[in-house]
PDB file of C-alpha atoms in Angstrom:
ATOM      1  CA  TYR R  69      17.128  57.396  70.770  1.00  0.00           C
ATOM      2  CA  ALA R  70      16.481  58.765  74.357  1.00  0.00           C
ATOM      3  CA  LYS R  71      12.997  59.248  73.519  1.00  0.00           C
ATOM      4  CA  SER R  72      12.565  56.742  70.390  1.00  0.00           C
ATOM      5  CA  VAL R  73      13.963  53.380  72.493  1.00  0.00           C
ATOM      6  CA  GLU R  74      12.144  51.738  75.591  1.00  0.00           C
ATOM      7  CA  ASN R  75      15.316  51.187  77.969  1.00  0.00           C
ATOM      8  CA  PRO R  76      17.993  53.399  76.612  1.00  0.00           C
ATOM      9  CA  PHE R  77      21.652  52.488  77.261  1.00  0.00           C
ATOM     10  CA  ALA R  78      24.805  54.199  77.148  1.00  0.00           C
ATOM     11  CA  SER R  79      28.325  53.951  78.147  1.00  0.00           C
ATOM     12  CA  ILE R  80      32.212  55.260  78.134  1.00  0.00           C
ATOM     13  CA  ASN R  81      35.270  53.632  77.009  1.00  0.00           C
ATOM     14  CA  PHE R  82      38.013  55.570  78.500  1.00  0.00           C
ATOM     15  CA  GLN R  83      41.144  55.953  76.417  1.00  0.00           C
ATOM     16  CA  GLN R  84      43.432  53.159  77.409  1.00  0.00           C
ATOM     17  CA  THR R  85      47.892  53.316  77.402  1.00  0.00           C
ATOM     18  CA  PHE R  86      49.007  50.117  75.435  1.00  0.00           C
ATOM     19  CA  VAL R  87      52.840  48.983  75.164  1.00  0.00           C
ATOM     20  CA  GLY R  88      54.678  46.782  73.795  1.00  0.00           C
ATOM     21  CA  ILE R  89      52.747  48.052  70.142  1.00  0.00           C
ATOM     22  CA  LYS R  90      55.017  46.321  67.652  1.00  0.00           C
ATOM     23  CA  PRO R  91      55.801  47.914  65.109  1.00  0.00           C
ATOM     24  CA  ALA R  92      56.535  50.876  66.279  1.00  0.00           C
ATOM     25  CA  PRO R  93      57.148  54.135  65.554  1.00  0.00           C
ATOM     26  CA  ALA R  94      56.649  54.715  62.423  1.00  0.00           C
ATOM     27  CA  ALA R  95      56.492  57.930  60.183  1.00  0.00           C
ATOM     28  CA  ALA R  96      52.844  59.313  60.684  1.00  0.00           C
ATOM     29  CA  TYR R  97      51.093  59.798  57.605  1.00  0.00           C
ATOM     30  CA  TYR R  98      50.624  63.553  58.252  1.00  0.00           C
ATOM     31  CA  THR R  99      54.724  64.728  58.526  1.00  0.00           C
ATOM     32  CA  SER R 100      55.921  67.431  56.374  1.00  0.00           C
ATOM     33  CA  ARG R 101      58.265  65.346  54.298  1.00  0.00           C
ATOM     34  CA  GLY R 102      61.020  66.504  52.445  1.00  0.00           C
ATOM     35  CA  PRO R 103      62.591  68.416  50.411  1.00  0.00           C
ATOM     36  CA  SER R 104      61.527  71.762  51.144  1.00  0.00           C
ATOM     37  CA  PRO R 105      59.117  73.461  48.654  1.00  0.00           C
ATOM     38  CA  SER R 106      60.752  76.532  48.950  1.00  0.00           C
ATOM     39  CA  TYR R 107      64.292  75.889  48.499  1.00  0.00           C
ATOM     40  CA  PRO R 108      64.708  71.767  46.941  1.00  0.00           C
ATOM     41  CA  GLY R 109      68.131  71.309  47.796  1.00  0.00           C
ATOM     42  CA  ILE R 110      67.560  71.554  51.374  1.00  0.00           C
ATOM     43  CA  LEU R 111      66.650  68.090  52.578  1.00  0.00           C
ATOM     44  CA  LYS R 112      64.241  67.633  55.723  1.00  0.00           C
ATOM     45  CA  PRO R 113      63.754  66.359  58.335  1.00  0.00           C
ATOM     46  CA  ASP R 114      66.727  65.841  60.008  1.00  0.00           C
ATOM     47  CA  VAL R 115      65.049  63.411  62.769  1.00  0.00           C
ATOM     48  CA  MET R 116      61.422  62.574  63.953  1.00  0.00           C
ATOM     49  CA  ALA R 117      60.417  62.156  67.400  1.00  0.00           C
ATOM     50  CA  PRO R 118      57.340  61.295  69.426  1.00  0.00           C
ATOM     51  CA  GLY R 119      54.201  63.455  68.117  1.00  0.00           C
ATOM     52  CA  SER R 120      51.524  61.406  67.956  1.00  0.00           C
ATOM     53  CA  ASN R 121      48.093  61.506  70.402  1.00  0.00           C
ATOM     54  CA  VAL R 122      50.851  63.228  72.952  1.00  0.00           C
ATOM     55  CA  LEU R 123      49.170  65.181  75.973  1.00  0.00           C
ATOM     56  CA  ALA R 124      49.444  67.943  76.667  1.00  0.00           C
ATOM     57  CA  ALA R 125      47.938  71.201  77.927  1.00  0.00           C
ATOM     58  CA  PHE R 126      45.630  73.030  76.274  1.00  0.00           C
ATOM     59  CA  VAL R 127      43.245  76.492  76.304  1.00  0.00           C
ATOM     60  CA  PRO R 128      40.812  76.141  78.965  1.00  0.00           C
ATOM     61  CA  ASN R 129      38.363  78.130  77.126  1.00  0.00           C
ATOM     62  CA  LYS R 130      38.653  76.454  73.562  1.00  0.00           C
ATOM     63  CA  ALA R 131      36.492  73.493  72.682  1.00  0.00           C
ATOM     64  CA  SER R 132      38.767  70.436  73.268  1.00  0.00           C
ATOM     65  CA  ALA R 133      35.134  68.258  72.627  1.00  0.00           C
ATOM     66  CA  ARG R 134      31.709  68.036  71.369  1.00  0.00           C
ATOM     67  CA  ILE R 135      28.626  66.165  72.448  1.00  0.00           C
ATOM     68  CA  GLY R 136      25.773  66.265  69.415  1.00  0.00           C
ATOM     69  CA  THR R 137      26.208  69.684  67.437  1.00  0.00           C
ATOM     70  CA  ASN R 138      25.540  71.866  70.424  1.00  0.00           C
ATOM     71  CA  VAL R 139      27.375  71.062  73.336  1.00  0.00           C
ATOM     72  CA  PHE R 140      31.066  71.881  74.210  1.00  0.00           C
ATOM     73  CA  LEU R 141      33.403  70.773  76.512  1.00  0.00           C
ATOM     74  CA  SER R 142      36.996  72.298  77.593  1.00  0.00           C
ATOM     75  CA  SER R 143      40.038  70.882  79.030  1.00  0.00           C
ATOM     76  CA  ASP R 144      43.158  72.041  80.590  1.00  0.00           C
ATOM     77  CA  TYR R 145      44.392  69.376  78.520  1.00  0.00           C
ATOM     78  CA  ASN R 146      44.025  67.260  75.389  1.00  0.00           C
ATOM     79  CA  PHE R 147      45.723  65.229  72.879  1.00  0.00           C
ATOM     80  CA  LEU R 148      46.695  66.219  69.950  1.00  0.00           C
ATOM     81  CA  SER R 149      48.986  65.417  66.839  1.00  0.00           C
ATOM     82  CA  GLY R 150      51.443  66.915  64.657  1.00  0.00           C
ATOM     83  CA  THR R 151      55.260  68.458  64.768  1.00  0.00           C
ATOM     84  CA  SER R 152      54.023  70.686  67.174  1.00  0.00           C
ATOM     85  CA  MET R 153      53.757  67.932  69.686  1.00  0.00           C
ATOM     86  CA  ALA R 154      56.757  66.362  68.213  1.00  0.00           C
ATOM     87  CA  CYS R 155      58.984  70.024  68.648  1.00  0.00           C
ATOM     88  CA  PRO R 156      59.040  69.999  72.836  1.00  0.00           C
ATOM     89  CA  HIS R 157      60.073  65.977  72.640  1.00  0.00           C
ATOM     90  CA  ALA R 158      63.394  66.677  69.815  1.00  0.00           C
ATOM     91  CA  SER R 159      63.680  70.335  71.612  1.00  0.00           C
ATOM     92  CA  GLY R 160      63.830  68.937  75.193  1.00  0.00           C
ATOM     93  CA  VAL R 161      66.737  66.270  73.884  1.00  0.00           C
ATOM     94  CA  ALA R 162      68.707  69.441  72.899  1.00  0.00           C
ATOM     95  CA  ALA R 163      68.286  71.146  75.913  1.00  0.00           C
ATOM     96  CA  LEU R 164      68.913  67.912  78.216  1.00  0.00           C
ATOM     97  CA  LEU R 165      72.376  67.824  75.508  1.00  0.00           C
ATOM     98  CA  LYS R 166      73.311  71.458  76.250  1.00  0.00           C
ATOM     99  CA  ALA R 167      73.171  70.840  79.884  1.00  0.00           C
ATOM    100  CA  ALA R 168      75.447  67.957  80.089  1.00  0.00           C
ATOM    101  CA  HIS R 169      77.908  69.029  77.727  1.00  0.00           C
ATOM    102  CA  PRO R 170      78.188  73.253  77.456  1.00  0.00           C
ATOM    103  CA  ASP R 171      80.426  73.287  75.171  1.00  0.00           C
ATOM    104  CA  TRP R 172      78.522  72.226  72.276  1.00  0.00           C
ATOM    105  CA  SER R 173      77.337  74.381  69.947  1.00  0.00           C
ATOM    106  CA  ALA R 174      73.518  74.114  68.289  1.00  0.00           C
ATOM    107  CA  ALA R 175      75.901  72.143  65.347  1.00  0.00           C
ATOM    108  CA  ALA R 176      76.936  69.635  67.705  1.00  0.00           C
ATOM    109  CA  ILE R 177      73.982  69.138  69.406  1.00  0.00           C
ATOM    110  CA  ARG R 178      72.272  68.562  65.668  1.00  0.00           C
ATOM    111  CA  SER R 179      74.623  66.018  64.821  1.00  0.00           C
ATOM    112  CA  ALA R 180      74.305  64.239  68.324  1.00  0.00           C
ATOM    113  CA  LEU R 181      70.962  63.396  67.137  1.00  0.00           C
ATOM    114  CA  VAL R 182      71.233  62.380  63.510  1.00  0.00           C
ATOM    115  CA  THR R 183      74.206  61.022  63.781  1.00  0.00           C
ATOM    116  CA  THR R 184      72.390  58.318  66.486  1.00  0.00           C
ATOM    117  CA  ALA R 185      69.530  58.723  65.544  1.00  0.00           C
ATOM    118  CA  ASN R 186      67.570  54.626  65.161  1.00  0.00           C
ATOM    119  CA  PRO R 187      66.054  53.894  61.826  1.00  0.00           C
ATOM    120  CA  PHE R 188      65.308  50.868  62.770  1.00  0.00           C
ATOM    121  CA  ASP R 189      61.107  50.470  64.471  1.00  0.00           C
ATOM    122  CA  ASN R 190      60.958  47.930  67.803  1.00  0.00           C
ATOM    123  CA  THR R 191      61.438  44.430  65.713  1.00  0.00           C
ATOM    124  CA  GLN R 192      64.196  45.840  63.723  1.00  0.00           C
ATOM    125  CA  SER R 193      62.579  46.687  61.023  1.00  0.00           C
ATOM    126  CA  PRO R 194      63.160  49.264  59.111  1.00  0.00           C
ATOM    127  CA  ILE R 195      60.942  52.903  60.210  1.00  0.00           C
ATOM    128  CA  ARG R 196      57.721  52.095  58.356  1.00  0.00           C
ATOM    129  CA  ASP R 197      55.369  54.690  56.531  1.00  0.00           C
ATOM    130  CA  ASN R 198      51.740  55.221  57.911  1.00  0.00           C
ATOM    131  CA  GLY R 199      51.742  58.248  54.658  1.00  0.00           C
ATOM    132  CA  ASN R 200      52.791  55.467  52.203  1.00  0.00           C
ATOM    133  CA  PRO R 201      51.283  51.998  53.474  1.00  0.00           C
ATOM    134  CA  LEU R 202      52.996  48.777  53.766  1.00  0.00           C
ATOM    135  CA  GLN R 203      56.107  50.980  52.113  1.00  0.00           C
ATOM    136  CA  TYR R 204      59.579  51.738  54.428  1.00  0.00           C
ATOM    137  CA  ALA R 205      60.128  55.748  55.482  1.00  0.00           C
ATOM    138  CA  SER R 206      62.337  57.299  53.551  1.00  0.00           C
ATOM    139  CA  PRO R 207      64.710  59.541  55.020  1.00  0.00           C
ATOM    140  CA  LEU R 208      62.426  62.101  53.668  1.00  0.00           C
ATOM    141  CA  ALA R 209      59.395  60.688  55.409  1.00  0.00           C
ATOM    142  CA  MET R 210      61.375  60.324  59.089  1.00  0.00           C
ATOM    143  CA  GLY R 211      65.657  61.537  58.960  1.00  0.00           C
ATOM    144  CA  ALA R 212      68.074  59.941  59.992  1.00  0.00           C
ATOM    145  CA  GLY R 213      65.160  58.382  62.532  1.00  0.00           C
ATOM    146  CA  GLU R 214      63.742  58.412  65.956  1.00  0.00           C
ATOM    147  CA  ILE R 215      66.170  60.318  68.272  1.00  0.00           C
ATOM    148  CA  ASP R 216      67.854  58.430  71.236  1.00  0.00           C
ATOM    149  CA  PRO R 217      68.368  60.883  73.703  1.00  0.00           C
ATOM    150  CA  ASN R 218      71.036  58.440  75.681  1.00  0.00           C
ATOM    151  CA  LYS R 219      72.743  57.078  72.371  1.00  0.00           C
ATOM    152  CA  ALA R 220      72.724  61.027  71.733  1.00  0.00           C
ATOM    153  CA  LEU R 221      74.460  61.919  75.216  1.00  0.00           C
ATOM    154  CA  ASP R 222      77.129  60.349  74.025  1.00  0.00           C
ATOM    155  CA  PRO R 223      77.906  60.719  70.231  1.00  0.00           C
ATOM    156  CA  GLY R 224      81.138  58.976  69.280  1.00  0.00           C
ATOM    157  CA  PHE R 225      82.008  61.581  67.458  1.00  0.00           C
ATOM    158  CA  ILE R 226      80.021  65.241  66.210  1.00  0.00           C
ATOM    159  CA  TYR R 227      80.513  67.661  63.078  1.00  0.00           C
ATOM    160  CA  ASP R 228      80.434  70.947  63.962  1.00  0.00           C
ATOM    161  CA  ALA R 229      80.291  74.182  61.835  1.00  0.00           C
ATOM    162  CA  THR R 230      81.859  77.354  62.754  1.00  0.00           C
TER     163      THR R 230
END
């Protein structure tokens, strides 16, 4: 292009953060869905958490972008998506719940997360499933809904296992 055009031109559009997108959230197309292939009696997931396009620390000597076929760029950060990105959100909320309620067991924390999860998006409609366009997400795609840390702090009651 640079050699074949008299006045070659290029531009870069930097990523932007968009707020107020509606509807949101939605169950990602790549999310694992229940039931478990190894044991159909386990209906997972329990809840959903933010995991799409998360700015995360990245291996600095691994390519995070490419120009053409032979120029590789590295960075200390990268945008990543997947369960590996949702897990830190859910784990962080669980850690905050444990700090606020040191006497709660893991089962009690799970109960608080599941019983207070929000099955509705920001338009107050049921969460949609991006893996099944125009359909509402089933519990096999989103569990009980998106975690709600503030509600989980005071769930009203919890189910505990001994």
